[in-house]
XYZ file of C-alpha atoms in Angstrom:
520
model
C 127.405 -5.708 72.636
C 130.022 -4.272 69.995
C 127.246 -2.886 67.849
C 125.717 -1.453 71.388
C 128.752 -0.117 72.504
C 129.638 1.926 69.002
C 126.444 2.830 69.043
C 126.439 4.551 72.787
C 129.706 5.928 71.933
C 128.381 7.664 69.264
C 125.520 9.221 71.007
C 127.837 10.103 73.772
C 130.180 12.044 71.264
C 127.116 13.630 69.936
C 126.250 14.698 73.013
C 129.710 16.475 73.677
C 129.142 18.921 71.163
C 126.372 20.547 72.995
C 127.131 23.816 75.753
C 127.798 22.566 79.127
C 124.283 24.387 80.263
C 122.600 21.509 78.470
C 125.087 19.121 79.171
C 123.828 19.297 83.170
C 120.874 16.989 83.582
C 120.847 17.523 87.075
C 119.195 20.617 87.684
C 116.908 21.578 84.372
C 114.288 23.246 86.248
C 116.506 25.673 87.967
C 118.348 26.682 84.632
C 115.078 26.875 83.235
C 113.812 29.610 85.636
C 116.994 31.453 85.218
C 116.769 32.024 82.100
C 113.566 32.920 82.176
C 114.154 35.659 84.187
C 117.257 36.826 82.233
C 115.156 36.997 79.342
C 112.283 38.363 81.192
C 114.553 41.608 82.218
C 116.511 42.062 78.504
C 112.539 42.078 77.244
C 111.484 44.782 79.815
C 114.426 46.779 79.478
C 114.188 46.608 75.790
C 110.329 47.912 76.191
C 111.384 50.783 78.221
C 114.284 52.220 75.556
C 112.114 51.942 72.661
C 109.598 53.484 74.705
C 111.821 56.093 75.889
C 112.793 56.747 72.118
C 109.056 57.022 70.650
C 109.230 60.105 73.460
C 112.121 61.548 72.598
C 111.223 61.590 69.055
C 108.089 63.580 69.970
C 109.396 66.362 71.878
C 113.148 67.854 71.457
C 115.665 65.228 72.165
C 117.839 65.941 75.313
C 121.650 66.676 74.997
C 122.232 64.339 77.857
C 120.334 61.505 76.245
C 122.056 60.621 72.562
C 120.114 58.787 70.489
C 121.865 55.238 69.743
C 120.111 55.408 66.162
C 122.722 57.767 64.780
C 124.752 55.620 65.461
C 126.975 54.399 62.316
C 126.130 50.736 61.834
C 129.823 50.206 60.957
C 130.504 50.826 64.592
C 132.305 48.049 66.629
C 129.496 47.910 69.357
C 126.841 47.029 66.690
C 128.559 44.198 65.384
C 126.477 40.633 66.383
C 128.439 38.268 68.562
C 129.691 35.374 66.560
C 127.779 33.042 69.167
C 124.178 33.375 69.462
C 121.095 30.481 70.596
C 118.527 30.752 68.171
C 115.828 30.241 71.245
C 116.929 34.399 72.234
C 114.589 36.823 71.308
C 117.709 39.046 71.853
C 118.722 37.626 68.080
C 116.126 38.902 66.281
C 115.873 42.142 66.777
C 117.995 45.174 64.541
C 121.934 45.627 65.227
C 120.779 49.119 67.023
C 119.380 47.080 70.189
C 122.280 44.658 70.018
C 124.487 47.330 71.614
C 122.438 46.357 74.905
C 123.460 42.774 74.890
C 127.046 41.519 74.394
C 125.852 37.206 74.330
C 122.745 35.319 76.655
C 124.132 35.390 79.950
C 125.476 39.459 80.566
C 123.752 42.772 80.420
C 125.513 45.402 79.366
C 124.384 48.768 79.243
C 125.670 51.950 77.869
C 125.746 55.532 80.313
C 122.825 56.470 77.830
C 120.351 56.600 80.618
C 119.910 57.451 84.025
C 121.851 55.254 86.582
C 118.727 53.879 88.402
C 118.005 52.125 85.153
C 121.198 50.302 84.936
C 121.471 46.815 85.909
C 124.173 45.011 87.630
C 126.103 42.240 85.490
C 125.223 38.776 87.641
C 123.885 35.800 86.527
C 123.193 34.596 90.249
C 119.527 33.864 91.036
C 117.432 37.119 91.604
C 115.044 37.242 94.639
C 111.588 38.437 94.342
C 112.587 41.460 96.696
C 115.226 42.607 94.492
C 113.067 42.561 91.513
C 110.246 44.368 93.370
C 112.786 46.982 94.462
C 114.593 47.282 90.877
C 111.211 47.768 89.189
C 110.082 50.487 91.740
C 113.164 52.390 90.964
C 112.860 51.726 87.091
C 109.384 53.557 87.443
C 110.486 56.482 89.228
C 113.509 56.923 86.705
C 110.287 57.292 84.271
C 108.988 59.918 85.867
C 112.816 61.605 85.971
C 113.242 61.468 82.484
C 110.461 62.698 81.216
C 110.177 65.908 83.181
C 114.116 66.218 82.506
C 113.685 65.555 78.533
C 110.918 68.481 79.276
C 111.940 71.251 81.016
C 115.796 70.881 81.547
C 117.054 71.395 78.177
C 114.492 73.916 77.789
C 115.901 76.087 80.389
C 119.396 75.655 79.181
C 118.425 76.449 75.787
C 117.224 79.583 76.818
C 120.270 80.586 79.622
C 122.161 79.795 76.183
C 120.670 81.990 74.072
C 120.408 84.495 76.633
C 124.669 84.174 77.338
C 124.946 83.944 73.481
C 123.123 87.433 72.713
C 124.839 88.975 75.917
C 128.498 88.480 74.481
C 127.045 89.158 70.794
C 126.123 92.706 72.214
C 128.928 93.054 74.147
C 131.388 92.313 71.324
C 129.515 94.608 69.115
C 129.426 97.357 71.818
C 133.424 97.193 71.727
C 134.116 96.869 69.007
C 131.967 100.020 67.844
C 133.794 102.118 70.915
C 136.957 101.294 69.454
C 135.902 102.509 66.193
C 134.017 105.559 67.810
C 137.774 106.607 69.632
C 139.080 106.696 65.842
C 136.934 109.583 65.573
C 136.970 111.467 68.817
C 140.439 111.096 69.350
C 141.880 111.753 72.799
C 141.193 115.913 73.680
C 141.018 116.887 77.138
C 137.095 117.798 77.047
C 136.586 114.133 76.159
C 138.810 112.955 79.393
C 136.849 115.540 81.612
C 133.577 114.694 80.750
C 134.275 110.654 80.878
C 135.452 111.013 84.524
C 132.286 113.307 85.251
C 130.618 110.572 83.802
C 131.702 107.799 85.836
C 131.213 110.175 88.957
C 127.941 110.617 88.330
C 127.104 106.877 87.166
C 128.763 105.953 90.934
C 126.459 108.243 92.724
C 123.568 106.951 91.124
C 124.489 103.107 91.314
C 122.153 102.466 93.901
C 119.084 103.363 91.506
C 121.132 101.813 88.396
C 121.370 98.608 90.170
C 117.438 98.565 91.528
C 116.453 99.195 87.870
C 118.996 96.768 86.373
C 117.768 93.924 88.634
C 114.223 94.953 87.562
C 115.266 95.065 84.121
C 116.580 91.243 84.076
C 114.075 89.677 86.402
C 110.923 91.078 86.122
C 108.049 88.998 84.495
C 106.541 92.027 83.052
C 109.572 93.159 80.474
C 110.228 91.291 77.528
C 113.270 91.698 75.985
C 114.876 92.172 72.975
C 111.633 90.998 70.652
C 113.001 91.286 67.024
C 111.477 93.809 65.050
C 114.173 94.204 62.304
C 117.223 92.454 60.161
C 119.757 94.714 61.505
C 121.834 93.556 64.674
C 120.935 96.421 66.756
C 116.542 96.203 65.619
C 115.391 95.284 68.454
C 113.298 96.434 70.981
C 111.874 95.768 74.967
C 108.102 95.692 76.131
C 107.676 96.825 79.491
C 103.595 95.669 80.480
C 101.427 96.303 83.238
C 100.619 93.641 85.755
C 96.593 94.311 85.234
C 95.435 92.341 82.372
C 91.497 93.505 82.265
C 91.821 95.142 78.659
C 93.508 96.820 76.021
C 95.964 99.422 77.470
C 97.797 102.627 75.744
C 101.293 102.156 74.693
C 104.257 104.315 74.126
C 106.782 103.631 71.097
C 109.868 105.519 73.204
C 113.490 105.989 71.295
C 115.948 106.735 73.856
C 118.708 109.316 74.200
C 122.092 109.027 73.948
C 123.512 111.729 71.445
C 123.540 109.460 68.409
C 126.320 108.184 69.663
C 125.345 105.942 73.246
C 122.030 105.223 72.590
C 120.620 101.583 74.149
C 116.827 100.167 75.062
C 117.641 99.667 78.135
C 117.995 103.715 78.917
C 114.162 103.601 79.216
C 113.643 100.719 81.939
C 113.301 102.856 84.548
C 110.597 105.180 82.387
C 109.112 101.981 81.174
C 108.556 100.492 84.951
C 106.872 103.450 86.515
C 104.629 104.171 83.029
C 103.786 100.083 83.470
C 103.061 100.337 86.452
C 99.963 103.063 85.802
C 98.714 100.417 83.388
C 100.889 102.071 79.940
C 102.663 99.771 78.079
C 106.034 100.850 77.044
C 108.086 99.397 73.889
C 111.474 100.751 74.206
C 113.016 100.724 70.408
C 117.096 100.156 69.752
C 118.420 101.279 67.017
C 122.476 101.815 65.444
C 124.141 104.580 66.787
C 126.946 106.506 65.160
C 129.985 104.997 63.957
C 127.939 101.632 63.248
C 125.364 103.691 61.431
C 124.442 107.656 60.413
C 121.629 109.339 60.999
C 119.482 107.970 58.255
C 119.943 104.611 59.443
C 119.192 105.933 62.669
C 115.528 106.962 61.364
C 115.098 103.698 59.008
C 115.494 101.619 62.470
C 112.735 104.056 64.451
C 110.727 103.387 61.659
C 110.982 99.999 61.765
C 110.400 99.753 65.576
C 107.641 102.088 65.257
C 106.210 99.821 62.442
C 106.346 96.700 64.599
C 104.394 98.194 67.422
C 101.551 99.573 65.322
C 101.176 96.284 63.630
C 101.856 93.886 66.529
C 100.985 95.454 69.920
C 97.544 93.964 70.290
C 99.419 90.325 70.579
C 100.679 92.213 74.200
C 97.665 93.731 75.501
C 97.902 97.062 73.745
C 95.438 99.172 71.944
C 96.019 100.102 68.271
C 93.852 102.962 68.925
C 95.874 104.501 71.457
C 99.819 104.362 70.676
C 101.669 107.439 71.304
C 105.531 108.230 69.874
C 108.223 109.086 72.631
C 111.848 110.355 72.459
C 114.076 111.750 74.906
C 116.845 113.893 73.516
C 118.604 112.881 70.863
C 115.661 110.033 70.660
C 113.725 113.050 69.952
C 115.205 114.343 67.447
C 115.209 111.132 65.965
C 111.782 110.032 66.843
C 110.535 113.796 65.131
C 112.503 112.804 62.181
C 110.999 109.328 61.306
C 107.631 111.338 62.154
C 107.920 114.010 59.625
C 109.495 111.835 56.968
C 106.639 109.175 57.506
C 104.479 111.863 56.792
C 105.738 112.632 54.013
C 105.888 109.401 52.457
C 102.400 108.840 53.005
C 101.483 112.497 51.339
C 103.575 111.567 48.566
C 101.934 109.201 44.990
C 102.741 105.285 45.323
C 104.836 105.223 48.340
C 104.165 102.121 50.393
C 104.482 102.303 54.426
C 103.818 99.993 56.975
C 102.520 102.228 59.761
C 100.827 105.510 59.429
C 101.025 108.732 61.092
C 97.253 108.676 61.859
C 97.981 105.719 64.130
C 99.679 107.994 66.220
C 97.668 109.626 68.819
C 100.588 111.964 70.077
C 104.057 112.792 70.237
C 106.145 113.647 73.138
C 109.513 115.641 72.907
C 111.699 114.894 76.110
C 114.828 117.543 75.732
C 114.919 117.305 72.314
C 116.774 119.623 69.726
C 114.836 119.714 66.117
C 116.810 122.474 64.188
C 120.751 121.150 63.051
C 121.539 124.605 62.483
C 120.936 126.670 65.800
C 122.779 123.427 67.293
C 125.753 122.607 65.167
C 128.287 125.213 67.068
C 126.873 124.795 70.228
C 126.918 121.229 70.371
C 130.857 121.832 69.311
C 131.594 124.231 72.420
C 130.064 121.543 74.343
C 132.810 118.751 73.187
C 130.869 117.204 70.635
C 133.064 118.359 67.725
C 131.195 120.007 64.221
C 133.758 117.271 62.409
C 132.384 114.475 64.163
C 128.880 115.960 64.429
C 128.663 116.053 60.652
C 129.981 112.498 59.739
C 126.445 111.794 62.040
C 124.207 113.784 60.092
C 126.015 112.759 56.675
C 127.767 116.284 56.276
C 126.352 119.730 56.133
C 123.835 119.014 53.206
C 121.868 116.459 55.058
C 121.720 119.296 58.333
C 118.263 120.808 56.426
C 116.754 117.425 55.925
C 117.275 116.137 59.261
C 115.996 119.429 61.396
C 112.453 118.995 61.413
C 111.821 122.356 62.480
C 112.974 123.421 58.865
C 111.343 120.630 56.824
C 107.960 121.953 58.138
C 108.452 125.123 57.310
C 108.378 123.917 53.057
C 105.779 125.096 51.389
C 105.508 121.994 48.797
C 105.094 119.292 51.959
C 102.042 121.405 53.089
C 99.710 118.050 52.849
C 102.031 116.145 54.955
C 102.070 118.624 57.630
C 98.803 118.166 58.245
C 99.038 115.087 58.726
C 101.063 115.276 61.849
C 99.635 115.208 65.632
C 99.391 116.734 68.174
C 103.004 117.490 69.547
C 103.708 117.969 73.050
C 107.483 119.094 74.035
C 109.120 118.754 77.653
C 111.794 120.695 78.484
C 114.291 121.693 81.550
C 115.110 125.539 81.683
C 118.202 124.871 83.264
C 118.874 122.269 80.315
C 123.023 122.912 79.122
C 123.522 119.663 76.853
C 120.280 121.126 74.667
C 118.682 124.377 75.525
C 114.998 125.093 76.077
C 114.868 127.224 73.509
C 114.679 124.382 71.104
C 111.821 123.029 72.175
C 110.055 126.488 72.257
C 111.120 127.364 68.297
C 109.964 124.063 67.416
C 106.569 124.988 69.104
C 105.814 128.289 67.609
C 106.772 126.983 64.125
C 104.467 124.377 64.161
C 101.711 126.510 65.405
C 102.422 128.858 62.490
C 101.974 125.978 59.782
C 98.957 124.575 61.607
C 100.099 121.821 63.527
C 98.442 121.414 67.301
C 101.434 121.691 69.279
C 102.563 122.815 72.696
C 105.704 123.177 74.688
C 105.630 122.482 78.471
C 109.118 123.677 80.376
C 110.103 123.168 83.994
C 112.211 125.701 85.742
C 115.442 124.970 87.400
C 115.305 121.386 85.518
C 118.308 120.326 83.896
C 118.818 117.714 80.677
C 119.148 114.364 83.363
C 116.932 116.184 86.006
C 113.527 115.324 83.809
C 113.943 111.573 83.014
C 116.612 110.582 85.747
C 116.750 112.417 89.416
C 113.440 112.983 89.653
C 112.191 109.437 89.010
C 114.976 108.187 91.112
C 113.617 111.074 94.008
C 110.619 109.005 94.105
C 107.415 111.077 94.943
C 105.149 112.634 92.338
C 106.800 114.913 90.147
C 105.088 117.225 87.200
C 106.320 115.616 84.215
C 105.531 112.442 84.815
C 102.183 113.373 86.222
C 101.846 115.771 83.078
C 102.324 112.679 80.453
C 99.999 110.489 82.110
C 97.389 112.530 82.534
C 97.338 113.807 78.520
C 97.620 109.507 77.755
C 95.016 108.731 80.403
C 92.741 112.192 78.907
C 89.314 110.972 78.840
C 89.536 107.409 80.582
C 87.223 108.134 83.767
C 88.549 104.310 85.142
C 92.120 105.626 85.116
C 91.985 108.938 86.372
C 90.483 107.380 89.202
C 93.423 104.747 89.399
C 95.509 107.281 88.943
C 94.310 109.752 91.851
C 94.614 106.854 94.297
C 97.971 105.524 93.044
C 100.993 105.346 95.825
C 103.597 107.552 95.754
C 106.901 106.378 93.494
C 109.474 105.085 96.207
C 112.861 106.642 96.442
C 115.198 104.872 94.521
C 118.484 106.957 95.751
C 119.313 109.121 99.368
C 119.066 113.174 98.679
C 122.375 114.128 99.213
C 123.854 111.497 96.667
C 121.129 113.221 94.024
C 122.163 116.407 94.572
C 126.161 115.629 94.177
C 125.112 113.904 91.066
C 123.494 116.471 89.579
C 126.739 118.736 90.007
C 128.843 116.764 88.448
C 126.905 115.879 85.905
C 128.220 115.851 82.067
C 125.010 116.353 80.897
């Protein structure tokens, strides 16, 4: 019996070093299923991460969802527990998928997933119902995650980029006013016209805001495409809702006295030409003090360039793009015309876009000679001082009035190159008289350029491109313009001759106020 009993003792201090879960003879089935289960749910949950990684490594990874894999391994929650049962799958796989698991009998998992994946720390017996119900939810947190790893961050990518380029352009816009009240100073014609200005903006809010909201939620305007490296090069498409074909575009630089000038003037232009199936590509450029008037033209170019070359990718026709500016875009837009054709007339000059391209041009109350405008503009409140630092002093005045440039007898080959030019003008015009437009007219005629000048009595500089098309109605300017782009398309004259009347975007009596106090 003494070698029995050392013998049993040993075994029975043998069998104290094992863990008290095999220690319990009693119930080895029931510890059995247990752990089976336990196992069972670490294995599934571990198939759905990695699965939910392959995904996110396909497509963009959310910036709710971090991946674990960056992750330094030096980390304190990827350390192994110094207790581990070589029976766990748990054990073999990398430290990355440790952080899951703290030992055999607790889950833990990290906020890196969707609550209604998470599972409760218990190690009480699961019932069948449980599981069912923890396994429905774990497939419709699939279903969440995907479509949020899919659309979500793609929407707040893009309110982020849209917020980002907002307060880019508004910090630009003030810090260039400062800069701009270096120049003007503080004189009382300044102070006038600014409070006649914000008179007149307030009358006309109620078409301003109708054309804003257009402006940021229609479908049919893209904005600010990049045509350029400069901050300001870019530009806005404006496109028709009918998509049967190719349709004639206008490149239009807006107004704004070198000084104010923004895309966004021409959105409400750009809606109602859109809407007679024209597309519209409304170019930005730097105004004055950011840049002069030869970056001014270098931009238009550009823009100009970028239409020509990429329209068709929008639905427009190469064959039929016309060149648009309204006052001071006019002058600009006549500019980058002339000096384009020049460049083309001249030995080994390379260009992007050629004048030929261009079907037409169209002069909205433009000026287009420096000189017969340099004291005027002066009396007005734009100061010669100011004026000249635009046009790079009084040298550069010849150079950038077109109506002069044609008039050289060495550039004869580039003038005829030009289009057909087409001017609108207000007789009642006071920020740039009629006369301007007329002189231009006659002295291309004289060098043999097809040109003609169209005026409207009793219409003033705003009256043409803003309180008419606010009036609503038809109105001869607009009808003029897209009847010469529509000229031989029998399919749109007869669109055209059915087409609704523009609605009123602002009462009468608010129009007529506005146009009194107009600085313009």
């Amino acid at each position: 019996m003494g070698g029995e009993g050392r013998s049993l003792t040993l075994i029975l201090s043998h069998f104290a070093h094992f863990p008290k879960s095999q220690q319990n003879f009693t119930k080895p089935k029931t510890v059995n299923r247990i752990e089976q289960r336990q196992k069972f749910r670490r294995w599934r949950l571990l198939d759905l991460v990695r699965t939910d990684q392959k995904k996110r490594k396909k497509k963009m990874p959310s910036q709710m969802i971090l991946p674990i894999t960056n992750l330094h391994p030096s980390h304190s929650l990827l350390e192994k527990p110094n207790s581990t049962s070589d029976d766990d799958p748990i054990t073999t796989t990398t430290t990355t998928n440790s952080l899951l698991f703290e030992d055999e009998k607790t889950i833990s998992i990290k906020p890196l997933l969707p609550r209604t994946l998470s599972y409760t720390n218990s190690t009480t017996t699961t019932t069948s119902a449980t599981y069912y119900q923890q396994r429905r939810r774990r497939i419709a947190s699939e279903n969440s995650l995907s479509s949020l790893s899919s659309s979500s961050p793609d929407r707040r990518n893009s309110f982020g980029h849209d917020v980002g380029h907002a307060a880019a352009e508004t910090f630009l816009i003030t810090r260039l006013s400062l800069k701009l009240l270096r120049y003007l100073g503080v004189g009382y014609k300044w102070i006038t016209r600014f409070l006649a200005l914000s008179c007149y903006s307030f009358l006309l809010f109620p078409g301003f805001f109708q054309v804003g909201y257009y402006y940021f939620f229609s479908s049919q305007v893209r904005r600010s495409i990049v045509y350029g490296d400069q901050p300001r090069n870019r530009l806005d498409l404006y496109l028709p809702k009918n998509n049967d074909g190719p349709k004639p575009v206008i490149a239009f630089v807006t107004g704004g006295a070198w000084i104010i000038g923004y895309k966004a003037w021409g959105c409400l232009l750009g809606q109602q030409l859109s809407e007679r199936d024209i597309i519209v590509a409304c170019i930005d450029y730097r105004n004055f003090p950011q840049g002069t008037m030869s970056d001014m033209v270098k931009d238009a170019s550009q823009g100009i360039s970028f239409v020509c070359n990429n329209i068709a990718e929008y639905g427009g026709d190469p064959d039929r793009i016309y060149l648009m500016g309204q006052s001071a875009g006019a002058h600009i837009a006549a500019c980058t015309l002339v000096e384009q054709a020049i460049n083309e007339a001249g030995e080994g000059e390379s260009t992007s876009w050629s004048v030929s391209q261009i079907k037409a041009y169209f002069g909205l109350s433009g000026g287009y000679n420096l000189f017969k405008l340099v004291d005027y503009f002066h009396s007005r409140g734009l100061y010669r001082s100011i004026f000249l630092s635009i046009m790079e002093g009084e040298k550069s005045l010849e150079r950038f009035s077109p109506e002069v440039v044609v008039q050289n007898p060495n550039i004869r080959n580039a003038v005829s190159l030009l289009p057909p030019i087409i001017l609108f003008h207000g007789t009642a015009d006071y920020s740039i008289p009629s006369d301007a437009s007329t002189s231009f007219t006659e002295t291309l005629q004289r060098v043999g350029v097809k040109a003609e000048s169209i005026l409207f009595e009793g219409k003033t500089h705003t009256d043409l491109f803003l309180q008419d098309p606010m009036r609503g109605g038809r109105d001869e300017m607009f009808e003029d313009l897209v009847g010469i782009i529509h000229a031989g398309d029998a399919d749109a004259i007869a669109k055209d001759a059915v087409a609704p009347p523009r609605r009123r975007l602002v009462p009468e009596f608010m129009l007529q106020l506005a146009r009194r106090v107009s600085p313009f």
